[in-house]
Short mmCIF file of C-alpha atoms in Angstrom, two decimals:
data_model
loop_
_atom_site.label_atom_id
_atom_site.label_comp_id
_atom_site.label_asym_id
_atom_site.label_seq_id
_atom_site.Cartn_x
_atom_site.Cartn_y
_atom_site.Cartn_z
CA UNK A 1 16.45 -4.08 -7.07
CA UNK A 2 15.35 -2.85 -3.54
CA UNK A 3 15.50 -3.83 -0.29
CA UNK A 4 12.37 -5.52 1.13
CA UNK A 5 11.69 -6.53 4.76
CA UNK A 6 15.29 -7.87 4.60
CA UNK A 7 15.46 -9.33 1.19
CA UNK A 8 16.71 -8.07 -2.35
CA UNK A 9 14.09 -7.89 -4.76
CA UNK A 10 12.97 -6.33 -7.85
CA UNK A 11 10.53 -3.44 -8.43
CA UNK A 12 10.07 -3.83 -11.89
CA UNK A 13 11.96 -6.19 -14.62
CA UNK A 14 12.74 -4.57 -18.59
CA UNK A 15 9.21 -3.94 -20.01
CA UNK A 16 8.49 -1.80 -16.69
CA UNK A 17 5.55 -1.99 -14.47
CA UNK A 18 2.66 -1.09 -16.82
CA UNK A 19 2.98 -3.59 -19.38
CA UNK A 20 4.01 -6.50 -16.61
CA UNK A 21 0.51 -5.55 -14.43
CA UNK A 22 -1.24 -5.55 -17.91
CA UNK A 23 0.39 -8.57 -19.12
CA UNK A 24 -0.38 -10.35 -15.72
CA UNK A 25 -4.37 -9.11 -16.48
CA UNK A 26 -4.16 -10.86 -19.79
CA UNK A 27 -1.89 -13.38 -19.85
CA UNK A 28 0.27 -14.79 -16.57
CA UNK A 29 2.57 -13.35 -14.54
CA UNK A 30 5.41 -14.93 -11.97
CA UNK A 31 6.12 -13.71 -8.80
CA UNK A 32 8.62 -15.56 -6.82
CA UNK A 33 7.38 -14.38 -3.10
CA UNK A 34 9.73 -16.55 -1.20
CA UNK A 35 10.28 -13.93 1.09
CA UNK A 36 6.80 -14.42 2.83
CA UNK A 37 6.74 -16.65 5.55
CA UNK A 38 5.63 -20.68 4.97
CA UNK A 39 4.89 -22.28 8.29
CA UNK A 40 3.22 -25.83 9.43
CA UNK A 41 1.11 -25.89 12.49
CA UNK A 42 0.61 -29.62 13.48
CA UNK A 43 -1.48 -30.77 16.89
CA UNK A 44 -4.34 -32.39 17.92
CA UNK A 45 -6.38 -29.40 18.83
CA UNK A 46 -4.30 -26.98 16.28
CA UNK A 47 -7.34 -25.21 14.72
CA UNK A 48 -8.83 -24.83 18.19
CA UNK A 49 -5.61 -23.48 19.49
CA UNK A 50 -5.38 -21.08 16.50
CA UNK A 51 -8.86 -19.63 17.56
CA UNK A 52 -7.13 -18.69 20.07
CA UNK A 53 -5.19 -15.72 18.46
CA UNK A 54 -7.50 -14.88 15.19
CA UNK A 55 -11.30 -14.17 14.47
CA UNK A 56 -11.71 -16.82 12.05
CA UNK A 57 -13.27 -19.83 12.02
CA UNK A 58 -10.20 -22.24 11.51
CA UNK A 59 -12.19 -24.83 13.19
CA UNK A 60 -15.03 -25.25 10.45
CA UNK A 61 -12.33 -25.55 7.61
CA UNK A 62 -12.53 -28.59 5.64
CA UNK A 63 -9.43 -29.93 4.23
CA UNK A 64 -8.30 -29.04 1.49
CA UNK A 65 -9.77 -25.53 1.50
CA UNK A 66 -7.86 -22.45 3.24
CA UNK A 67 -9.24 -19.27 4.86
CA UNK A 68 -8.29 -15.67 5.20
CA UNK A 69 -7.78 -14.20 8.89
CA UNK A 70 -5.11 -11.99 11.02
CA UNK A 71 -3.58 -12.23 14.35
CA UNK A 72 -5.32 -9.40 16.64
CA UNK A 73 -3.97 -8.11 19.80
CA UNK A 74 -6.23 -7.13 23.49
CA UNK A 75 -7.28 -3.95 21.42
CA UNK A 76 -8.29 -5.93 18.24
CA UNK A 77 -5.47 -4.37 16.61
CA UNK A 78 -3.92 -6.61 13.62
CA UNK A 79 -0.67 -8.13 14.03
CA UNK A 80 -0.11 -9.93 10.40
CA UNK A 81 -2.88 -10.90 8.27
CA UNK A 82 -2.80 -14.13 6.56
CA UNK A 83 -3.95 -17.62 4.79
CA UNK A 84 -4.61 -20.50 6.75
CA UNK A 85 -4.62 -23.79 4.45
CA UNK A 86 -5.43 -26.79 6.29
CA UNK A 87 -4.23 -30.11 4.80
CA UNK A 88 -4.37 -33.68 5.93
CA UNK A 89 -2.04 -33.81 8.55
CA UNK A 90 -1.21 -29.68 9.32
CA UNK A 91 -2.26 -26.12 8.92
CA UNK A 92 -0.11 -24.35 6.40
CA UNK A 93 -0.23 -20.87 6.77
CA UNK A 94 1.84 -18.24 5.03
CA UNK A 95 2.81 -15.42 6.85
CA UNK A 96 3.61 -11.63 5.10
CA UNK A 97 7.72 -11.27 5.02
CA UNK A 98 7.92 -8.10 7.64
CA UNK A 99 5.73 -9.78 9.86
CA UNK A 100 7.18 -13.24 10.31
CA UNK A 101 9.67 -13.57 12.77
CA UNK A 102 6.83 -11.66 15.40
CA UNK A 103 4.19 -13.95 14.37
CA UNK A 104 6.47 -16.83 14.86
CA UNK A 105 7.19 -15.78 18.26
CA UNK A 106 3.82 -14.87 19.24
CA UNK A 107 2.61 -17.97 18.05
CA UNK A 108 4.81 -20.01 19.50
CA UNK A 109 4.69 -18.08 22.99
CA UNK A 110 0.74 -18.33 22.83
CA UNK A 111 -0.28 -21.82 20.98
CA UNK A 112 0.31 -24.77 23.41
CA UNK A 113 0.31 -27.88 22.30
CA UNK A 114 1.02 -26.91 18.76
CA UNK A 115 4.35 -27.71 17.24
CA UNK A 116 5.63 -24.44 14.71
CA UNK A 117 7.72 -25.37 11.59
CA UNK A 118 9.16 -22.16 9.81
CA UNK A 119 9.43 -23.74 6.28
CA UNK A 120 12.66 -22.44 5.37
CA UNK A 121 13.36 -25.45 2.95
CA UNK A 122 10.75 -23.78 0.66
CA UNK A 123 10.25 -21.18 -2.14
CA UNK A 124 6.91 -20.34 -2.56
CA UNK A 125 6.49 -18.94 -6.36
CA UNK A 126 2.80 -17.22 -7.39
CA UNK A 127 1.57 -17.76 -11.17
CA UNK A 128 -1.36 -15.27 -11.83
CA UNK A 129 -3.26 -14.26 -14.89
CA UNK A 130 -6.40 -15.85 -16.78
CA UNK A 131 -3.55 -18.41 -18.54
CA UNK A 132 -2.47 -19.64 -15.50
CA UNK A 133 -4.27 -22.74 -15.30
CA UNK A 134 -3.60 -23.64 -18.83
CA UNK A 135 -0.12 -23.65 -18.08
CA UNK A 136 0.34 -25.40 -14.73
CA UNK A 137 -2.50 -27.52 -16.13
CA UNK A 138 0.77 -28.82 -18.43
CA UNK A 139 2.20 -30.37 -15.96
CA UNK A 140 -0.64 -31.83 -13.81
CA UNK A 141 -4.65 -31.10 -15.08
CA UNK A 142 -5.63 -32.42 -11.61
CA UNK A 143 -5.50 -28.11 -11.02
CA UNK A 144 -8.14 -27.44 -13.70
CA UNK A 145 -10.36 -29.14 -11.12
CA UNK A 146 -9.74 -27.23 -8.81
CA UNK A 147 -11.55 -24.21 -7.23
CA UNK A 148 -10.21 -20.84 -6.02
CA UNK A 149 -9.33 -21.11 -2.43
CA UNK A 150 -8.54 -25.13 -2.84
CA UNK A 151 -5.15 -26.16 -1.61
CA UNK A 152 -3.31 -29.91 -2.56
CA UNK A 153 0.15 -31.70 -2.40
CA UNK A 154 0.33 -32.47 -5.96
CA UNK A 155 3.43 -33.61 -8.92
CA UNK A 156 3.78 -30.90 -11.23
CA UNK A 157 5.65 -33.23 -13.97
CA UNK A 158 8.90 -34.27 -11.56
CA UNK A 159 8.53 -31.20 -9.22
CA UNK A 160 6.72 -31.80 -5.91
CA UNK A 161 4.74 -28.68 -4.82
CA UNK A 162 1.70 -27.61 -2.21
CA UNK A 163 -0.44 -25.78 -4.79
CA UNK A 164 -3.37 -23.46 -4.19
CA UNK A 165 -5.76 -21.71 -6.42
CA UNK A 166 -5.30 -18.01 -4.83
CA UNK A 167 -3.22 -15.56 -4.86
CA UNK A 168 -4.08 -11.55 -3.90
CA UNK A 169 -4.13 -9.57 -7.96
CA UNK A 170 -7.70 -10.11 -8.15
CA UNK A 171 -6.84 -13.11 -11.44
CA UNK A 172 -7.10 -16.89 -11.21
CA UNK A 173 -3.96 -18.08 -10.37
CA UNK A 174 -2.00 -20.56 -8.15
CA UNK A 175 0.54 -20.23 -5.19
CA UNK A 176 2.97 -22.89 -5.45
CA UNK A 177 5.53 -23.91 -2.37
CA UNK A 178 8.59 -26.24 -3.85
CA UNK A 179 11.70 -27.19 -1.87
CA UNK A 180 14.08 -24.69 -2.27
CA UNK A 181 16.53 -26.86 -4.48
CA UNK A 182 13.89 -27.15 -7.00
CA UNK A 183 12.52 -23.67 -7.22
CA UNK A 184 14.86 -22.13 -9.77
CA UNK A 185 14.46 -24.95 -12.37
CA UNK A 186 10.88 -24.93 -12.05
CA UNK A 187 10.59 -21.32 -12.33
CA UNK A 188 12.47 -21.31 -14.86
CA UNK A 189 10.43 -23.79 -16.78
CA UNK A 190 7.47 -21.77 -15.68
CA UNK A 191 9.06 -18.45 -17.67
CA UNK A 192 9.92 -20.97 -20.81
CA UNK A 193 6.25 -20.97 -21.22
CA UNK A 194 5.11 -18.55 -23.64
CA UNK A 195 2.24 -17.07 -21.80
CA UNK A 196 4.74 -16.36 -18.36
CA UNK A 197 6.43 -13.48 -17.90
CA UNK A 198 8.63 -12.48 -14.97
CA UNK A 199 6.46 -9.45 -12.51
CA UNK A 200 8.20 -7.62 -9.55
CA UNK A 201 6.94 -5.98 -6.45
CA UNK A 202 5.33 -2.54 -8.78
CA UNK A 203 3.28 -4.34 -10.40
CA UNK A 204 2.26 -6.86 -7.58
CA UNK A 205 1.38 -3.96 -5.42
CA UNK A 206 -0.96 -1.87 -8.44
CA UNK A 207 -2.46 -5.35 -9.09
CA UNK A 208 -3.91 -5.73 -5.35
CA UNK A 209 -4.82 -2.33 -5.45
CA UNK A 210 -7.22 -2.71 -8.50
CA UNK A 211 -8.28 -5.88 -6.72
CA UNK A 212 -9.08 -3.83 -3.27
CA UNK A 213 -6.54 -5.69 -1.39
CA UNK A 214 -5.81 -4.64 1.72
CA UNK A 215 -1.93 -5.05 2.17
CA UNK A 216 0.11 -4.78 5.77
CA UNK A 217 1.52 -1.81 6.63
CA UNK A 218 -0.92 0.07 4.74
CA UNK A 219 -4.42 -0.77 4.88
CA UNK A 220 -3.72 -2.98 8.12
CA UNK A 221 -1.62 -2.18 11.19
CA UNK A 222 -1.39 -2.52 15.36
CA UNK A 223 -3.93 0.33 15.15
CA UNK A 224 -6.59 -1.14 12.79
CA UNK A 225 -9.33 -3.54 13.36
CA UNK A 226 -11.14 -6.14 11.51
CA UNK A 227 -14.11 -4.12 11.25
CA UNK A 228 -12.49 -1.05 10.56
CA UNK A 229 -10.79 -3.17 7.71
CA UNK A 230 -14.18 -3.92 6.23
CA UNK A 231 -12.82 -7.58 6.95
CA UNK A 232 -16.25 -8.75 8.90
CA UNK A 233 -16.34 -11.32 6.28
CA UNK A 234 -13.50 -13.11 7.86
CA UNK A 235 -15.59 -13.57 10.84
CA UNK A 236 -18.11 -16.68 11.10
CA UNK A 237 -21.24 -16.35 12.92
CA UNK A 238 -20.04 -18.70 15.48
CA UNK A 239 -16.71 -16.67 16.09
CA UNK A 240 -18.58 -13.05 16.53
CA UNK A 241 -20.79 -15.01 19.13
CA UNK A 242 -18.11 -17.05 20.88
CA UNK A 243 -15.52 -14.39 20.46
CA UNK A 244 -12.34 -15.49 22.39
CA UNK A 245 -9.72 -14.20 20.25
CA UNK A 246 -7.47 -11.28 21.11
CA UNK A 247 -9.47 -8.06 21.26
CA UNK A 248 -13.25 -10.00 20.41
CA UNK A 249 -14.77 -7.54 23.11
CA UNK A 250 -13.74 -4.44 20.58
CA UNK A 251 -14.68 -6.73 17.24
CA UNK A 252 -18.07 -7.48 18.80
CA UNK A 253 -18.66 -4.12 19.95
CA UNK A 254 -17.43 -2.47 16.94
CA UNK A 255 -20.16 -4.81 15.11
CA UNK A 256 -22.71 -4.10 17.13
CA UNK A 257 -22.70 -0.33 17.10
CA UNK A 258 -20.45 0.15 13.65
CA UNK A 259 -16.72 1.69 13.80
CA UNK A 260 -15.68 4.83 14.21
CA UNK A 261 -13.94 4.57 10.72
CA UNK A 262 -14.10 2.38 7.58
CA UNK A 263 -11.92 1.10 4.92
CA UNK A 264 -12.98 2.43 1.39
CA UNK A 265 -12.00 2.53 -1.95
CA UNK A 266 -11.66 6.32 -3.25
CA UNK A 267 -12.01 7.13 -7.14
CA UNK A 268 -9.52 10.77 -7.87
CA UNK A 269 -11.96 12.94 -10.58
CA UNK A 270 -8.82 14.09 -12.01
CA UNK A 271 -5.17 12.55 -13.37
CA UNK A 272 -4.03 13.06 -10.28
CA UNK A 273 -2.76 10.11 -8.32
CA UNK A 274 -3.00 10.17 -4.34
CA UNK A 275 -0.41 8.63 -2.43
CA UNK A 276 -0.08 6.75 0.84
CA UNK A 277 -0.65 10.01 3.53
CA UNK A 278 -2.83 12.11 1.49
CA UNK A 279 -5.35 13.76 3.75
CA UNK A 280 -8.81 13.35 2.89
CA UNK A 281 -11.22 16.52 3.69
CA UNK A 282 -14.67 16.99 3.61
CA UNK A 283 -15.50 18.71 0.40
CA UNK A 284 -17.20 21.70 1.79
CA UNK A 285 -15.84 22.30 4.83
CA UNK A 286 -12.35 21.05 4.82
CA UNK A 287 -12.38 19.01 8.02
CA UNK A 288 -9.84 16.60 7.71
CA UNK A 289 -12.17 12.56 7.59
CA UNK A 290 -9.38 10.57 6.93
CA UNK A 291 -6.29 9.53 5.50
CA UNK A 292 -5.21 6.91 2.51
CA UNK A 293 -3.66 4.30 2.85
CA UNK A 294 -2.90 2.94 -0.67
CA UNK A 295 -2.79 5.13 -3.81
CA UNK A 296 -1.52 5.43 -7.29
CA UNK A 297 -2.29 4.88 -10.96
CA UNK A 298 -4.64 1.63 -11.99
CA UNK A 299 -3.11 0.53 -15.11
CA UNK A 300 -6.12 -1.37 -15.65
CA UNK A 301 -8.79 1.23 -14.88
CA UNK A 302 -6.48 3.73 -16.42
CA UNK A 303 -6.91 6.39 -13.38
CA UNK A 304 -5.92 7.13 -10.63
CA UNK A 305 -7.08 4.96 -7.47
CA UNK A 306 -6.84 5.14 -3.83
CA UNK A 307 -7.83 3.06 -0.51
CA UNK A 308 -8.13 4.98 2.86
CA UNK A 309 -9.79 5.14 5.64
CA UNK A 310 -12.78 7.58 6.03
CA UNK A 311 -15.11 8.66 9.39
CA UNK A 312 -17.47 6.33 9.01
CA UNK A 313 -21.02 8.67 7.95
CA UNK A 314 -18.35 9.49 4.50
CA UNK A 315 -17.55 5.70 3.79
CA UNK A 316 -20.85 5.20 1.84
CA UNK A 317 -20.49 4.56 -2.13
CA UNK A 318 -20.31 7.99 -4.29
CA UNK A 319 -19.89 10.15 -1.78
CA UNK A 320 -17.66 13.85 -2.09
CA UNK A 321 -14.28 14.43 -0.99
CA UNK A 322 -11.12 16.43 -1.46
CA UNK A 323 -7.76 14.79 -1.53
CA UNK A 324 -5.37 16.96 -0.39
CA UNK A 325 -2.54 17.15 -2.59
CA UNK A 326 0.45 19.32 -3.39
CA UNK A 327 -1.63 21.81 -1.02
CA UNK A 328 -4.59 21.73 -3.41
CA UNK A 329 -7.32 19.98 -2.51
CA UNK A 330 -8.75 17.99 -5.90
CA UNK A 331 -12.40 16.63 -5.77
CA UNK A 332 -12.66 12.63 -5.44
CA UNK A 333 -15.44 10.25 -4.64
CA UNK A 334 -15.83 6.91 -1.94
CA UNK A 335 -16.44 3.77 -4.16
CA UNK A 336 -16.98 0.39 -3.47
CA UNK A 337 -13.89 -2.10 -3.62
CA UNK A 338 -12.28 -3.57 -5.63
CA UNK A 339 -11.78 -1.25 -8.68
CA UNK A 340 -11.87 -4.31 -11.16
CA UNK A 341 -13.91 -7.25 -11.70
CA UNK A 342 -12.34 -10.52 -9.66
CA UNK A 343 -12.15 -13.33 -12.15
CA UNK A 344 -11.94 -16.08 -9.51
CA UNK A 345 -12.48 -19.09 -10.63
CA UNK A 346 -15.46 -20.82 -9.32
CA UNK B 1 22.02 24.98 -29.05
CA UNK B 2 23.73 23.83 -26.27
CA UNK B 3 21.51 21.10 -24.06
CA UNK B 4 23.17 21.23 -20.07
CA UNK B 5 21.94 18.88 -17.69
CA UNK B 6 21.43 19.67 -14.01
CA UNK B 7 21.85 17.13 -10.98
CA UNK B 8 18.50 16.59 -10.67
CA UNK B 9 18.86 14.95 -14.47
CA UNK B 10 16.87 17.88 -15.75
CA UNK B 11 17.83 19.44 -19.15
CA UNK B 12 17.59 23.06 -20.54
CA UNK B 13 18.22 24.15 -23.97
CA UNK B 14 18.26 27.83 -25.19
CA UNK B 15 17.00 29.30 -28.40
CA UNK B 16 17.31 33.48 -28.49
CA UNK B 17 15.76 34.51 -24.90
CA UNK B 18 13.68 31.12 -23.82
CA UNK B 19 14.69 28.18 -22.66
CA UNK B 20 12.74 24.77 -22.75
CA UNK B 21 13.00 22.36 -20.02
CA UNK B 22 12.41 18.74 -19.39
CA UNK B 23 13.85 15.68 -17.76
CA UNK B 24 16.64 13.87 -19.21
CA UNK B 25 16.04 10.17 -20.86
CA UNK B 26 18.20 8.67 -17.97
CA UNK B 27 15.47 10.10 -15.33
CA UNK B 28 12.33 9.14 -17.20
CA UNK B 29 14.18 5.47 -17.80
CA UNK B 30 14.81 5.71 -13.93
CA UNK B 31 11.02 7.01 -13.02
CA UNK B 32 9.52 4.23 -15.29
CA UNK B 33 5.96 4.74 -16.82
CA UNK B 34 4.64 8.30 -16.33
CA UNK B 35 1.05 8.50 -15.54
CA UNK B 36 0.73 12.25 -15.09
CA UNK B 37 1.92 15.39 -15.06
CA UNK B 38 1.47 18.73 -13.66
CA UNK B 39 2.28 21.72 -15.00
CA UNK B 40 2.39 25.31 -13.65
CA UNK B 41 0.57 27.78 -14.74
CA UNK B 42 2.26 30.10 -17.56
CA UNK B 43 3.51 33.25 -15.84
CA UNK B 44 4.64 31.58 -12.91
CA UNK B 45 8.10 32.85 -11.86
CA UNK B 46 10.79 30.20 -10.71
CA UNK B 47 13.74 30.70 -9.08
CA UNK B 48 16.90 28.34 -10.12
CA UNK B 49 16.66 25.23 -8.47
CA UNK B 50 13.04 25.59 -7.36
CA UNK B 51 10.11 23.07 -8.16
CA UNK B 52 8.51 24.10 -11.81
CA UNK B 53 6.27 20.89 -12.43
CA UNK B 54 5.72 17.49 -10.68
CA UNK B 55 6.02 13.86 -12.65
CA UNK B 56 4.06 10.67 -11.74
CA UNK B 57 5.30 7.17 -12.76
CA UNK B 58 3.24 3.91 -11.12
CA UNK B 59 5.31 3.76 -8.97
CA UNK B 60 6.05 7.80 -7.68
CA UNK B 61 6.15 11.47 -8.15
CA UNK B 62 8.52 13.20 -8.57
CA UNK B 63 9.40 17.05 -8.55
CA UNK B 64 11.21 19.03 -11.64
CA UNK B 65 13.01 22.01 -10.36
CA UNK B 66 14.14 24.47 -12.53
CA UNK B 67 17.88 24.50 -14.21
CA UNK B 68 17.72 28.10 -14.57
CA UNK B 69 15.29 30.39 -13.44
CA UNK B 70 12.74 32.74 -15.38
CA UNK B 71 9.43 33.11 -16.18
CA UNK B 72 6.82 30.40 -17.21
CA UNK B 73 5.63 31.74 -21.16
CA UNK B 74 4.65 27.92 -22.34
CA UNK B 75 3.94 24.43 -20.83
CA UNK B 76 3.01 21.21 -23.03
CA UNK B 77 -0.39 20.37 -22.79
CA UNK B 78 0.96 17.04 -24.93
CA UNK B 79 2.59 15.53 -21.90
CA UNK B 80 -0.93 16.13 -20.05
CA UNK B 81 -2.85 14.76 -22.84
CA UNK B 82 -0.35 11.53 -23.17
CA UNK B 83 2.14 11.06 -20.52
CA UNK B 84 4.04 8.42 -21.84
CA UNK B 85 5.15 10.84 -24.46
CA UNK B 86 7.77 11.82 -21.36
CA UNK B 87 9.01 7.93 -21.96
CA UNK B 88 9.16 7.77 -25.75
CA UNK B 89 10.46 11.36 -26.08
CA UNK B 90 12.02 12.92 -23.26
CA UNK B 91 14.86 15.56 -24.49
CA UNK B 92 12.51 16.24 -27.87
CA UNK B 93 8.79 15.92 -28.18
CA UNK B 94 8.34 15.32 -24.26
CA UNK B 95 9.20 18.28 -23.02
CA UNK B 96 7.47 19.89 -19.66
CA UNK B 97 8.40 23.79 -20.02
CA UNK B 98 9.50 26.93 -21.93
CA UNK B 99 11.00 29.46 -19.27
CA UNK B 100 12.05 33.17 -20.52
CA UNK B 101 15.27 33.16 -18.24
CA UNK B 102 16.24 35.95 -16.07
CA UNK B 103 20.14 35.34 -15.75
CA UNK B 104 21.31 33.45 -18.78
CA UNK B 105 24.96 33.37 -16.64
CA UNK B 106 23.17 30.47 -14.45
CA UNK B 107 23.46 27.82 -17.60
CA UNK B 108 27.37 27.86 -16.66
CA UNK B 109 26.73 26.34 -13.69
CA UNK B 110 25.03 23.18 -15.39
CA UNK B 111 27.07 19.97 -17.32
CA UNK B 112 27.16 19.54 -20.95
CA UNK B 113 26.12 16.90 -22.47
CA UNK B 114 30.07 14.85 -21.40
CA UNK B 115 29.78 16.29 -17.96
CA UNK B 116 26.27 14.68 -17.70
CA UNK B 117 27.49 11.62 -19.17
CA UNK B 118 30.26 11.64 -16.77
CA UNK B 119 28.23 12.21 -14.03
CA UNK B 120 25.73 9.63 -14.85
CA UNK B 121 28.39 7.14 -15.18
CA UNK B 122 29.17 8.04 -11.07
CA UNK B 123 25.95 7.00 -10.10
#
C-alpha cells in the first residue's frame, strides 16, 4: 500500500504486477478508482458554459455518449484532463484524484449558472480486459449493446450503477459509479467471477503506457498544451475556429504554425528501461531534444517503452535518439503511439 | 560458507578468495518482477558499499552496492538472459556477481543469516 493524492492504495496485489497487467490483457481486471473525482454539472446552458474552460466540443455531444477534454489556463496550459459524459438531465464528468479539489474550485469560480455536485456518495470501480463484457453482461446484457465511449444509468442485477464502455488500458472495458454503500458487495461479486482478478496502481499505470495514454503529472501539466500533447483530436473544427476557451489564442496558433515540441512514443533498442526524467539527446551530437515523461517495461510488448516529449523536427516515426541513462547514453527510436493494438469495441 | 546480509538486503557468500553477491529473497520479493539487469564489466574494482550493478522491476531500479569490496572476476550473463531468474532464485541460481575481495575483515561488519532475520523483522 502507498499513499496516493491523499488516499491509501495498492501498487500491486500477490501475483505482482506482471501477471495482473497480463491477466488484465487476457482476461479482466478490477480497479476500484474511487479516488478520482465524480462530479454532476446540471444547467440550462451547462455544455455552453463548459466551453468556456476546455477545447472540446461539449456542445455537439449527444446523450448518452462522453468526450475526452482538459481544463486549459490563459497560456493553454492543462489544468486536469478528463471525461465529460453527458446524460439526460447532467454532465458527469470524472475528474483525476490530485486534481480535484482545484478543478472543483475553478469550476465553480468560473461556470455561472451551473450548479457543481462533487459525488462523494459514489465509488466508481473500472472492469477492463477482453472478458469484461461477458461478465457485466451477467448481470444486465443491455452493455453488450453498447459501444466504447457510450455511457447509461442501468440495474446491474439489484445494484444501480452509471456504466460506461471506457476506461484508459487500451482493452474493452466498463467504468462503473455505484453508491458508496453498495460498492464493496458488488465488487466483491465482481472478483467472485472467475475471469476478475483484483489490479493495483503498477499495473494500471504499465497498461496506459502500452496504450499511449497520456496520464497527469506526466505527460500533461500547467506547462503543456493540447497540441504539444498530440491531443488536437480533442478539438472539433468548430472549437479551433471559435476558440474561446482558456489559452485558444496559443492552441490556434500552435496549430497553425506546429509546436515547438511534441508528445511521442520512444521504443529503447536495448533492455534498458527509461524512466520519468531521462534526457533524450540527439544521437550524433548530444544536444539535449527532450525529456520523458513516462517510461518502464511493457509487459505486453516485452521491452522497454517510453513517452516524452521531443523538439518537434525529432518527433517523426523511426527516428534516432540516445536516452541518457546511468550516464550512458543507449540508442532508442521515436514511434508512433500506442505501443499495442486498442481493442475498443466498436 | 557463511551467507551475511548487508542493510541494503544484499548477500555475500565466500568460497576460498571470491565472493558471490546478490540480493536477498526479501529484496527481490520487495522489488517485484525484475525486467533487467545491468552488470559491470569484469575487472571493475568496487569499494565496500559502492554501486556494483543496477536491478529493474516494472515498477523501479534499483542499485546493488557492494557488501564487501574487491575486484569484479565474474558476472551472470543468466540474470541478463532471464531476469526473473532474480525472482525464482535469488540467494542460489540468481546471483548478480563474483568479487575477489580485497579485505576479507569487512564480512564482520555484515549480519548472519539471524541478524538479517532480526533485522528484517524491524522493518
Amino acid at each position: 500500500m502507498v499513499p496516493f493524492a491523499g488516499y491509501d492504495m495498492p501498487v500491486q496485489y500477490p501475483t505482482g504486477i506482471l501477471t495482473e497487467h497480463k491477466h488484465t490483457r487476457a482476461a479482466a481486471g478490477l480497479f476500484d478508482v474511487s479516488h478520482m473525482g465524480q462530479v454532476k454539472m446540471t444547467g440550462a446552458d451547462v455544455a455552453k458554459a463548459l466551453e468556456t474552460l476546455v477545447p472540446g466540443d461539449i456542445q455537439a455531444l449527444d446523450v448518452g455518449k462522453m468526450r475526452y477534454t482538459v481544463f486549459t489556463n490563459d497560456q493553454a496550459g492543462i489544468l486536469d484532463d478528463f471525461m465529460v459524459n453527458k446524460r439526460d438531465r447532467d454532465l458527469f464528468i470524472v475528474f483525476n484524484a490530485g486534481c480535484k479539489d482545484n478543478d472543483l474550485a475553478h469550476a465553480r469560480a468560473n461556470l455561472k449558472g451551473v450548479e457543481i455536485e462533487y459525488l462523494e456518495s459514489h465509488a466508481l470501480l473500472a472492469l477492463q480486459g477482453p472478458a469484461a463484457v461477458e461478465v457485466l453482461g451477467r448481470l444486465n446484457s443491455v452493455v453488450q449493446a453498447m459501444s466504447f465511449g457510450m455511457g447509461a444509468t442501468l440495474a446491474l442485477g439489484k445494484y444501480e450503477a452509471f456504466v460506461t464502455r471506457s476506461g484508459y488500458t487500451g482493452e474493452d472495458g466498463f467504468e462503473i459509479s455505484v453508491a458508496n454503500d453498495q460498492a464493496e458487495e458488488f465488487a466483491r461479486w465482481l472478483l467472485s467471477q472467475p475471469e476478475v482478478k483484483p489490479i493495483g496502481l503498477g499495473a494500471r499505470d504499465s497498461l496506459r503506457l502500452e496504450a499511449g495514454l497520456a496520464l497527469y503529472g506526466h505527460e500533461l501539466d500547467l506547462t503543456t498544451t493540447p497540441v504539444e500533447a498530440g491531443l488536437n483530436w480533442t478539438i472539433s473544427k468548430r472549437r479551433r475556429e471559435e476558440g474561446g476557451f482558456p489559452g485558444a489564442a496559443i492552441v490556434q496558433q500552435q496549430l497553425k504554425d506546429g509546436p515547438a515540441r511534441k508528445l511521442t512514443g520512444i521504443q529503447p533498442e536495448g533492455r534498458a528501461p527509461a524512466r520519468e526524467g531521462t534526457e533524450i539527446l540527439n544521437s550524433e551530437t548530444g544536444e539535449k531534444i527532450g525529456v520523458v515523461t513516462s517510461g518502464g517495461f511493457g509487459p505486453s510488448v516485452d521491452a522497454p517503452i517510453a513517452i516524452g516529449y521531443v523538439a518537434t523536427k525529432y518527433a517523426a516515426p523511426d527516428t534516432p535518439l540516445s536516452l541518457m541513462v546511468r550516464g550512458k547514453a543507449l540508442p532508442a527510436k521515436t514511434c508512433k503511439l500506442p505501443f499495442i493494438t486498442k481493442r475498443y469495441a466498436k | 560458507m557463511t551467507t551475511r546480509y548487508s542493510k541494503d538486503h544484499e548477500w555475500i557468500r565466500l568460497e576460498g578468495d571470491v565472493a558471490t553477491v546478490g540480493i536477498s529473497d526479501y529484496a527481490q520479493s520487495q522489488l517485484g518482477d525484475v525486467v533487467f539487469v545491468d552488470l559491470p564489466a569484469k575487472g571493475k574494482t568496487v569499494d565496500a558499499g559502492a554501486e556494483v550493478a543496477v536491478v529493474e522491476s516494472v515498477k523501479a531500479a534499483s542499485e546493488v552496492y557492494a557488501p564487501a569490496g574487491g575486484e569484479v572476476v565474474e558476472t551472470n550473463q543468466a540474470i541478463v538472459d532471464d531476469p526473473s531468474l532474480v525472482n525464482r532464485a535469488a540467494q542460489t541460481d540468481g546471483w548478480f556477481v563474483k568479487l575477489k575481495l580485497s579485505n576479507k575483515a569487512e564480512l564482520d561488519a555484515l549480519m548472519d543469516q539471524a541478524a538479517y532475520d532480526a533485522y528484517l523483522k524491524t522493518l
